[in-house]
PDB file of C-alpha atoms in Angstrom:
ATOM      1  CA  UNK G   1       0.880 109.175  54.781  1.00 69.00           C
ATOM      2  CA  UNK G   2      -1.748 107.671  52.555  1.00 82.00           C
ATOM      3  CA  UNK G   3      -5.532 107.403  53.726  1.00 89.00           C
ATOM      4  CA  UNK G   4      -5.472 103.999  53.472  1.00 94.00           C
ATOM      5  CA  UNK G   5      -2.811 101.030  53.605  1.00 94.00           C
ATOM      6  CA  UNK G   6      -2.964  97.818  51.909  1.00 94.00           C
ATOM      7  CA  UNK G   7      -0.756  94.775  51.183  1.00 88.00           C
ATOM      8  CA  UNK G   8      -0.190  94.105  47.763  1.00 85.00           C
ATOM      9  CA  UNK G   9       0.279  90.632  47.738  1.00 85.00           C
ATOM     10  CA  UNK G  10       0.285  88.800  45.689  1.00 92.00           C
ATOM     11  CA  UNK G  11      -1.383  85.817  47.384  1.00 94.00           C
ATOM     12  CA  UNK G  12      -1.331  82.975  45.840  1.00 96.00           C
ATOM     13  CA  UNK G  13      -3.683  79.993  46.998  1.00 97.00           C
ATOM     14  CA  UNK G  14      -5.302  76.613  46.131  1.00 97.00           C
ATOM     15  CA  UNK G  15      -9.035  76.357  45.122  1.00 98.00           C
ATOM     16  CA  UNK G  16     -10.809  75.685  47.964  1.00 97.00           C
ATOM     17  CA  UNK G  17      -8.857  77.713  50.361  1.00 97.00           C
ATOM     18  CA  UNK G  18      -9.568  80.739  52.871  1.00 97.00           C
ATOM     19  CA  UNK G  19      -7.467  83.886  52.294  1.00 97.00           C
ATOM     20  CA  UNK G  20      -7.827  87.361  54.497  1.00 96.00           C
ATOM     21  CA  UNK G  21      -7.182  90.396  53.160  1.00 95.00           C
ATOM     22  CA  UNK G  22      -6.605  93.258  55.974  1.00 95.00           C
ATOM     23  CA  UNK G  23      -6.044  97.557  55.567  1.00 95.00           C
ATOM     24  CA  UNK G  24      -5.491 100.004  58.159  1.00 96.00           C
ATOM     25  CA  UNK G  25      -6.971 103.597  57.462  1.00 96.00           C
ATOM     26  CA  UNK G  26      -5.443 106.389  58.764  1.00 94.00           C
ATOM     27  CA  UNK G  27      -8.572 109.164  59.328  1.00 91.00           C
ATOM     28  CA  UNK G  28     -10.655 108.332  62.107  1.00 90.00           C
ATOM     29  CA  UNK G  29     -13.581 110.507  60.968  1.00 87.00           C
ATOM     30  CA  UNK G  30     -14.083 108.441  57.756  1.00 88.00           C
ATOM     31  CA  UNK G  31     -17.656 106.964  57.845  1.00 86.00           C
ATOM     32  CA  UNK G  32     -18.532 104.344  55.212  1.00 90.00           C
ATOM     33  CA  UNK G  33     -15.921 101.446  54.524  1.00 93.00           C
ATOM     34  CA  UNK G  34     -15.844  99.169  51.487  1.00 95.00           C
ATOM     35  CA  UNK G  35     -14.089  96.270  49.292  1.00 97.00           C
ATOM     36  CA  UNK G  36     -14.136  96.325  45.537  1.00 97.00           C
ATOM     37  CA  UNK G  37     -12.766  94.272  43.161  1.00 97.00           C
ATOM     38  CA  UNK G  38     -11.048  95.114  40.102  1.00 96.00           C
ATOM     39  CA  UNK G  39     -10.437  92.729  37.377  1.00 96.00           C
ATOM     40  CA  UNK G  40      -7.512  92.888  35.067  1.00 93.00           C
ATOM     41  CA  UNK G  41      -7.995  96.139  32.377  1.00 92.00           C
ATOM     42  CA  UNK G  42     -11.437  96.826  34.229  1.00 95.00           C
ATOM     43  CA  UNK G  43     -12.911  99.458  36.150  1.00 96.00           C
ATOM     44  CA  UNK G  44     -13.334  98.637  39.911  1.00 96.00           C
ATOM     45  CA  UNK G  45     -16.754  97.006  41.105  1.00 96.00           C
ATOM     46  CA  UNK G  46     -18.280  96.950  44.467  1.00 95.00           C
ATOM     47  CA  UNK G  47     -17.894  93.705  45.941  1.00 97.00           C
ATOM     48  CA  UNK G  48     -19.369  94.482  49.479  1.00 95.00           C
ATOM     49  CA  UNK G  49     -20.311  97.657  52.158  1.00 93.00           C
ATOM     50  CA  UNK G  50     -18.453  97.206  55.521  1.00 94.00           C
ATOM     51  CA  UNK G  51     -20.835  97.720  58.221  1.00 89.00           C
ATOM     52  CA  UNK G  52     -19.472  98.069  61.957  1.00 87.00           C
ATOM     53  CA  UNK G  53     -21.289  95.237  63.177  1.00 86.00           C
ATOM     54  CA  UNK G  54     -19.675  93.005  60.324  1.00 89.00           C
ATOM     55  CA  UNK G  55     -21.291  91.744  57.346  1.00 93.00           C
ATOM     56  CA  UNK G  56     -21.528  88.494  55.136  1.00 95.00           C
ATOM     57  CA  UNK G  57     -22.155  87.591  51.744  1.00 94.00           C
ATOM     58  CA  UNK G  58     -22.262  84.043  50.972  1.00 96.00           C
ATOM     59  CA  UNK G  59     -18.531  83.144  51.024  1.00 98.00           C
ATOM     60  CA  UNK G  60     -17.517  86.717  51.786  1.00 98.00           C
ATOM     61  CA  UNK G  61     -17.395  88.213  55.260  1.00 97.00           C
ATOM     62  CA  UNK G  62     -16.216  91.527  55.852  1.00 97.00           C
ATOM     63  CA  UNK G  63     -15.167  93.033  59.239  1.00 96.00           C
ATOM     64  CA  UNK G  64     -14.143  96.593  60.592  1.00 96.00           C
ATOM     65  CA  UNK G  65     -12.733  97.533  63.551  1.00 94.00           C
ATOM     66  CA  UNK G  66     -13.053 101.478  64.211  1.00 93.00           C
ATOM     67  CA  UNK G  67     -11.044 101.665  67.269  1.00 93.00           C
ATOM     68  CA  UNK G  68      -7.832  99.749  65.522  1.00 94.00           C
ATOM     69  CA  UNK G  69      -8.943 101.686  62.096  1.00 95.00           C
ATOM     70  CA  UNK G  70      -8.780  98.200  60.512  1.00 95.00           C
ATOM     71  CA  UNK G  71     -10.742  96.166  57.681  1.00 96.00           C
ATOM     72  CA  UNK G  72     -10.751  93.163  56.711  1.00 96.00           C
ATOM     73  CA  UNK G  73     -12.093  90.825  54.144  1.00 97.00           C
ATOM     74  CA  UNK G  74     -12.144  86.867  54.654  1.00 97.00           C
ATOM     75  CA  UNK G  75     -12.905  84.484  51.074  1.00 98.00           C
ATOM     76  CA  UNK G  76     -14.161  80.897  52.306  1.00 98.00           C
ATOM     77  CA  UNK G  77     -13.904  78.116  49.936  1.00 98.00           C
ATOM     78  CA  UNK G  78     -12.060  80.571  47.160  1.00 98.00           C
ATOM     79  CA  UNK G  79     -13.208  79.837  43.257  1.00 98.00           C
ATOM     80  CA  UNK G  80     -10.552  80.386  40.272  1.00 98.00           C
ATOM     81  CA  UNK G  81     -13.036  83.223  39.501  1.00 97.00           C
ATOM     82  CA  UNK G  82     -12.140  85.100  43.072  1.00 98.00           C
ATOM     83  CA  UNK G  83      -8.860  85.740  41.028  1.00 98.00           C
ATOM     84  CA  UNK G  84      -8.561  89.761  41.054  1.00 97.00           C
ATOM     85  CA  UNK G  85      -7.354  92.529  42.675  1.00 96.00           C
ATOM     86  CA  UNK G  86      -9.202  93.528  46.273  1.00 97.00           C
ATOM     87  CA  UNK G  87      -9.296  97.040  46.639  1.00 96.00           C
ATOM     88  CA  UNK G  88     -10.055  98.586  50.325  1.00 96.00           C
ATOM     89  CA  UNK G  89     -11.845 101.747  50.335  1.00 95.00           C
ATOM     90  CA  UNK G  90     -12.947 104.343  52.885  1.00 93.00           C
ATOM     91  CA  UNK G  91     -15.056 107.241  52.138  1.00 90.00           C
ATOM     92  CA  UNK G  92     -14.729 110.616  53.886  1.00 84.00           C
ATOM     93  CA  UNK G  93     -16.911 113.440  54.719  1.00 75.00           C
ATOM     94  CA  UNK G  94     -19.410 111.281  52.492  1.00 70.00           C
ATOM     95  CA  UNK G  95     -18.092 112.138  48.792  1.00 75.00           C
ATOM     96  CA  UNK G  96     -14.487 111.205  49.204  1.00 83.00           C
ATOM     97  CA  UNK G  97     -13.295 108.221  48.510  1.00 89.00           C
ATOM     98  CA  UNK G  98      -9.950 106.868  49.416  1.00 91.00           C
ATOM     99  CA  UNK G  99      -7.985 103.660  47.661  1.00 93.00           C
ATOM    100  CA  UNK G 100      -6.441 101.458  48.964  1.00 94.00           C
ATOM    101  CA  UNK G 101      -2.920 100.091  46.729  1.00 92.00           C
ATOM    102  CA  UNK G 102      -5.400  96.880  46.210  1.00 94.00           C
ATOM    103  CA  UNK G 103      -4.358  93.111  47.116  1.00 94.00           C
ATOM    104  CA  UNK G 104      -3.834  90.683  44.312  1.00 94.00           C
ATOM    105  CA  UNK G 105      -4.918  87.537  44.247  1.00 96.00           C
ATOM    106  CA  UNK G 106      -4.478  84.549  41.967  1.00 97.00           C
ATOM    107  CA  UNK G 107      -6.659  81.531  42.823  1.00 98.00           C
ATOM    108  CA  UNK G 108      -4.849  78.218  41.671  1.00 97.00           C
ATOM    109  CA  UNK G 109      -6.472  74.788  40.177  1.00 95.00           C
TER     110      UNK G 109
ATOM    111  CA  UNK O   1     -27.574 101.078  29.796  1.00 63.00           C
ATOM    112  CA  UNK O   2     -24.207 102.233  30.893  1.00 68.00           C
ATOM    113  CA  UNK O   3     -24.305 103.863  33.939  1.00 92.00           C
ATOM    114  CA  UNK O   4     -21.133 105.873  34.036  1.00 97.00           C
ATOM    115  CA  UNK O   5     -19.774 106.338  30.712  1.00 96.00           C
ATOM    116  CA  UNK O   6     -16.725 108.135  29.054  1.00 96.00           C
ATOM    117  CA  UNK O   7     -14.953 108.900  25.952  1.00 96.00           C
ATOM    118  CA  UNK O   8     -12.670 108.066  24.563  1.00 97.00           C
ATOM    119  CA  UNK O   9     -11.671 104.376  25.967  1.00 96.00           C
ATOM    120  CA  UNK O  10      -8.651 104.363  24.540  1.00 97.00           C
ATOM    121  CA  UNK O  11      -6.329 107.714  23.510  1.00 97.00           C
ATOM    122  CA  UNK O  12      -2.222 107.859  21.727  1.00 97.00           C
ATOM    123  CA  UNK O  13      -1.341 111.336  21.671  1.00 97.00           C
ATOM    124  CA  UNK O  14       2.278 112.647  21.162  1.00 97.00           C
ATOM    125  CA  UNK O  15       3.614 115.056  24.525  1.00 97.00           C
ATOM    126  CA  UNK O  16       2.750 118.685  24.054  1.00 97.00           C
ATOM    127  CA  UNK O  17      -0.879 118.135  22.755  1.00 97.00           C
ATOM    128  CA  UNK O  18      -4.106 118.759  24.585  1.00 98.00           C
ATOM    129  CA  UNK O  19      -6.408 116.403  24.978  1.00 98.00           C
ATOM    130  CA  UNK O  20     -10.087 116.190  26.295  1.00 98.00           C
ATOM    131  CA  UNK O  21     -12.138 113.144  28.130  1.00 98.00           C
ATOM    132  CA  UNK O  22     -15.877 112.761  28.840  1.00 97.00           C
ATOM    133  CA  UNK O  23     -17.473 111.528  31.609  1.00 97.00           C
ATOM    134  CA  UNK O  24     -21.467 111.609  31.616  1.00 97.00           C
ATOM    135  CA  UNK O  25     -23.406 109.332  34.615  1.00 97.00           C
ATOM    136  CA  UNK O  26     -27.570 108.671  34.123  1.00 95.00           C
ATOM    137  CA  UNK O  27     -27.816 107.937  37.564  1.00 93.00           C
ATOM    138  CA  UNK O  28     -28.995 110.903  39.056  1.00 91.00           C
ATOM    139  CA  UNK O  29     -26.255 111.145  41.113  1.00 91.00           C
ATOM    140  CA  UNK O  30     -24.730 114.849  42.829  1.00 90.00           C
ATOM    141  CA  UNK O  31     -21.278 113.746  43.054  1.00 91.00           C
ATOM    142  CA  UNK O  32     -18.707 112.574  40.620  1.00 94.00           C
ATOM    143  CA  UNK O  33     -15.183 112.080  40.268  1.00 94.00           C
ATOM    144  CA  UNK O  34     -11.531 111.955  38.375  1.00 95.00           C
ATOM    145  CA  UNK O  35      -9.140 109.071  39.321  1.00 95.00           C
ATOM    146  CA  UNK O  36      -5.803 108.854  37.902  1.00 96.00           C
ATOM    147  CA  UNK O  37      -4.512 104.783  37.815  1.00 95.00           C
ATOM    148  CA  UNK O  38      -0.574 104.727  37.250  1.00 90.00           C
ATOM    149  CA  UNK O  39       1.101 101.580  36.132  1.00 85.00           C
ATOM    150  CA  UNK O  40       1.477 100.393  39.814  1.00 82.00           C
ATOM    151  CA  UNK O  41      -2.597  99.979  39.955  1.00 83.00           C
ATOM    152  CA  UNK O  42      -3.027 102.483  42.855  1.00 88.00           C
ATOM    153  CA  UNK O  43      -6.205 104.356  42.157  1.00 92.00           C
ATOM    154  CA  UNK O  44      -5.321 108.422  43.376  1.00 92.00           C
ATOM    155  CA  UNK O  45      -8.543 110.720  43.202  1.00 91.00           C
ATOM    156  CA  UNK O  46      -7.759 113.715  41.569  1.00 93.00           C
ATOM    157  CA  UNK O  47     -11.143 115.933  41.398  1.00 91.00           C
ATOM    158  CA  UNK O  48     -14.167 115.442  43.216  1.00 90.00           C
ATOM    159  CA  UNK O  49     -17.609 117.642  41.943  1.00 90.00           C
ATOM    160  CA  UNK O  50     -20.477 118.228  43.722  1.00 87.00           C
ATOM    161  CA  UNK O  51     -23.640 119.633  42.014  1.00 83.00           C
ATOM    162  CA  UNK O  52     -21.225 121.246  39.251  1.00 81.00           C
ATOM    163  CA  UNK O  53     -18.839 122.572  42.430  1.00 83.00           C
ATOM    164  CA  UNK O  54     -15.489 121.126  43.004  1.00 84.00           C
ATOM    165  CA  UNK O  55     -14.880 119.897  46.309  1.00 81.00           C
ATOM    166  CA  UNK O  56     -11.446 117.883  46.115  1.00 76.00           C
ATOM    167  CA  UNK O  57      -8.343 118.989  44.076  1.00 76.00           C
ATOM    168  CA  UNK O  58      -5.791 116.339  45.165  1.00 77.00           C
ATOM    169  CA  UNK O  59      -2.497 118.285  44.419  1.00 79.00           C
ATOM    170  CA  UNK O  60      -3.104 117.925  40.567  1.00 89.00           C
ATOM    171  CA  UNK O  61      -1.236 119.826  38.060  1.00 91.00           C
ATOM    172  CA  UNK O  62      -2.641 122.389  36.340  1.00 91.00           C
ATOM    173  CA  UNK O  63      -2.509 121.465  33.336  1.00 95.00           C
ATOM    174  CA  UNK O  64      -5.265 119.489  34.386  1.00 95.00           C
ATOM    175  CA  UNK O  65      -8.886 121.509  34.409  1.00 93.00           C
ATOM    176  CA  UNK O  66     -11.793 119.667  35.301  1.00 93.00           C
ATOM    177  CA  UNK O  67     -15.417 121.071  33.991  1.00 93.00           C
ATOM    178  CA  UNK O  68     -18.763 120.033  35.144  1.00 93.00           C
ATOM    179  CA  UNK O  69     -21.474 122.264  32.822  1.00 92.00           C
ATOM    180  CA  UNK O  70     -24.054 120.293  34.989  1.00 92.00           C
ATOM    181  CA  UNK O  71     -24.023 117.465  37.594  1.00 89.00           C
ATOM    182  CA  UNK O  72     -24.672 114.464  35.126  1.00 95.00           C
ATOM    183  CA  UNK O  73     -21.112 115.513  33.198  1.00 96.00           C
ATOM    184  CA  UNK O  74     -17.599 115.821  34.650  1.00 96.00           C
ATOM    185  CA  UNK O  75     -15.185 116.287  31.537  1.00 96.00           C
ATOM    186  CA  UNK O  76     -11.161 116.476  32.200  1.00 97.00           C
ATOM    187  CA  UNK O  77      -9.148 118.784  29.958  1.00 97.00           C
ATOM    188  CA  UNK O  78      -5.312 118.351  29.810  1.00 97.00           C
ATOM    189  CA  UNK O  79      -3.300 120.602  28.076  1.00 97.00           C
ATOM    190  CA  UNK O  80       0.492 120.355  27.404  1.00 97.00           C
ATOM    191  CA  UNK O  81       0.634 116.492  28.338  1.00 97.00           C
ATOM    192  CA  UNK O  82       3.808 115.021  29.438  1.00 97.00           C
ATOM    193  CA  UNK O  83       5.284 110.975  29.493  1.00 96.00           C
ATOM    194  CA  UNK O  84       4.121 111.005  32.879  1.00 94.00           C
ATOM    195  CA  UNK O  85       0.300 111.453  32.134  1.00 96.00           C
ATOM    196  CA  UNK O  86       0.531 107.984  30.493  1.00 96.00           C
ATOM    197  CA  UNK O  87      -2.307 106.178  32.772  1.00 96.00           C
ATOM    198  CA  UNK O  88      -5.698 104.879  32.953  1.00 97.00           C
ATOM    199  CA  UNK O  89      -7.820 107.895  34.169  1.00 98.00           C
ATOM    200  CA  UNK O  90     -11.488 106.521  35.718  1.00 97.00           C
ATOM    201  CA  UNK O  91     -14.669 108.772  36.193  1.00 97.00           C
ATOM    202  CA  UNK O  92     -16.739 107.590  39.114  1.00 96.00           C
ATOM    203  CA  UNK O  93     -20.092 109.442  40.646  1.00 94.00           C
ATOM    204  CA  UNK O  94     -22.116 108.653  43.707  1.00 92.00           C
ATOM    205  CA  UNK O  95     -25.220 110.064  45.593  1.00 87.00           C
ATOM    206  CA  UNK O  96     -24.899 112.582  48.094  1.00 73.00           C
ATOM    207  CA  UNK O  97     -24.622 111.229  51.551  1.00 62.00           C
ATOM    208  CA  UNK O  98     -27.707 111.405  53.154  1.00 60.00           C
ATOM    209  CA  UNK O  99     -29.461 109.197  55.398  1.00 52.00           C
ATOM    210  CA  UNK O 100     -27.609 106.405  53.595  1.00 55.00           C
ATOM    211  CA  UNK O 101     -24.273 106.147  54.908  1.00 59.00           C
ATOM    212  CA  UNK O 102     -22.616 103.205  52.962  1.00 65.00           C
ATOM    213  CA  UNK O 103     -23.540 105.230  49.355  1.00 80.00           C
ATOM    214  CA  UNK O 104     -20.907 103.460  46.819  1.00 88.00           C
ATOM    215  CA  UNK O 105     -18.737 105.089  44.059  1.00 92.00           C
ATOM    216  CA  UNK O 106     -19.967 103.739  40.334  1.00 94.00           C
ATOM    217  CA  UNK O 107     -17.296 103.894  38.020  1.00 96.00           C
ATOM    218  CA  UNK O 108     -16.775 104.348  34.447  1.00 97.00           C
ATOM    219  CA  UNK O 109     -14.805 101.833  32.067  1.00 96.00           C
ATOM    220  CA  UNK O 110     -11.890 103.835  32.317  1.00 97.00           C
ATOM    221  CA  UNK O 111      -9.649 106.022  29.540  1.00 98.00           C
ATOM    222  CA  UNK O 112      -6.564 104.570  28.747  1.00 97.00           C
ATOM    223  CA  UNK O 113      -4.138 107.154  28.023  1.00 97.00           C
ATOM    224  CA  UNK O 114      -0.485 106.711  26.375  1.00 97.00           C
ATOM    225  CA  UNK O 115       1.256 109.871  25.854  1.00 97.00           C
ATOM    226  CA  UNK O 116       4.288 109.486  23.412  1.00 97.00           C
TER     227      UNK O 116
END
């Protein structure tokens, strides 16, 4: 079973729209919860922490949900430049970190 | 300044050869790490080193020996490589865990490897 589940997409949308990405995560003693982003032939970036309480940043907002063992990430008002792939993460024990399969997403003029 | 850097970005070898990749961070960081990306883009950790110890060896072949001489280098050695190998292998480090619990993972530009 893999530490942490992801759909793959692709999602498709308009400029302007609001997309949610969501992962599960399978070990309930993980302790620190993140979304990168990973552009095409990059290395993955940090695009936010996920805090318990939830978190925003500017069109981002990220929310986890320790009892379910869910995450989620919600783009407002999405730019062509959101295009990427959305990679959940979890970290364990403090120093291991666990990938999601990443979502893909393709903002459209 | 690069943060996380390693050599080579891109390597062709034929099967059968050995081949060597360096991973050096400037960060001051007591962790670092080996990721393995396959063509379906899922990012697998493979070896995780803390001050120069290993911690993680994900089920890795090995033909696959990881060597830290100190805790600012991580280098992956992998002898006898096979079609399968063909991937984009990441270094990453972070800071120990401390009072900080959300400490991220910096990565490296990646290492493109094509075995033939």
């Amino acid at each position: 079973r893999k530490e942490v589940e992801q759909d793959p997409g692709p999602f498709n949308v308009p400029e302007g729209a609001t997309v949610a990405f969501n992962c599960t995560y399978s070990n309930s003693a993980s302790q620190s919860f993140f979304w990168y982003r990973q552009d095409c032939r990059k290395e993955p970036k940090l695009l936010m922490s996920v805090y318990s309480s939830g978190n925003e940043d500017g069109r981002f907002t990220a929310q986890l949900n320790r009892a379910s063992q869910y995450i989620s990430l919600l783009i407002r008002d999405s730019k062509l430049s959101d295009s990427a792939t959305y990679l959940c993460v979890v970290n364990v024990a403090g120093n291991q970190f666990y990938f999601g399969t990443g979502t893909s997403l393709t903002v459209i003029p | 300044d690069t943060a996380v850097s390693q050599t080579p970005k891109y390597l062709v070898t034929q099967m059968g050869n050995d081949k060597s990749i360096k991973c050096e961070q400037n960060l001051g960081h007591d962790t670092m790490y080996w990721y393995k990306q396959d063509s379906k883009k899922f990012l697998k950790i493979m070896f995780s080193y803390n001050n120069k110890e290993l911690i993680i060896n994900e089920t890795v072949p090995n033909r696959f020996s990881p060597k830290s001489p100190d805790k600012a280098h991580l280098n992956l050695h992998i002898n006898s490589l096979e079609l399968g190998d063909s991937a984009v292998y990441f270094c990453a480090s972070s800071p120990t865990r401390t009072a900080r619990v959300n400490t991220e993972a910096f990565f490296g530009q990646g290492t493109r490897l094509t075995v033939v």
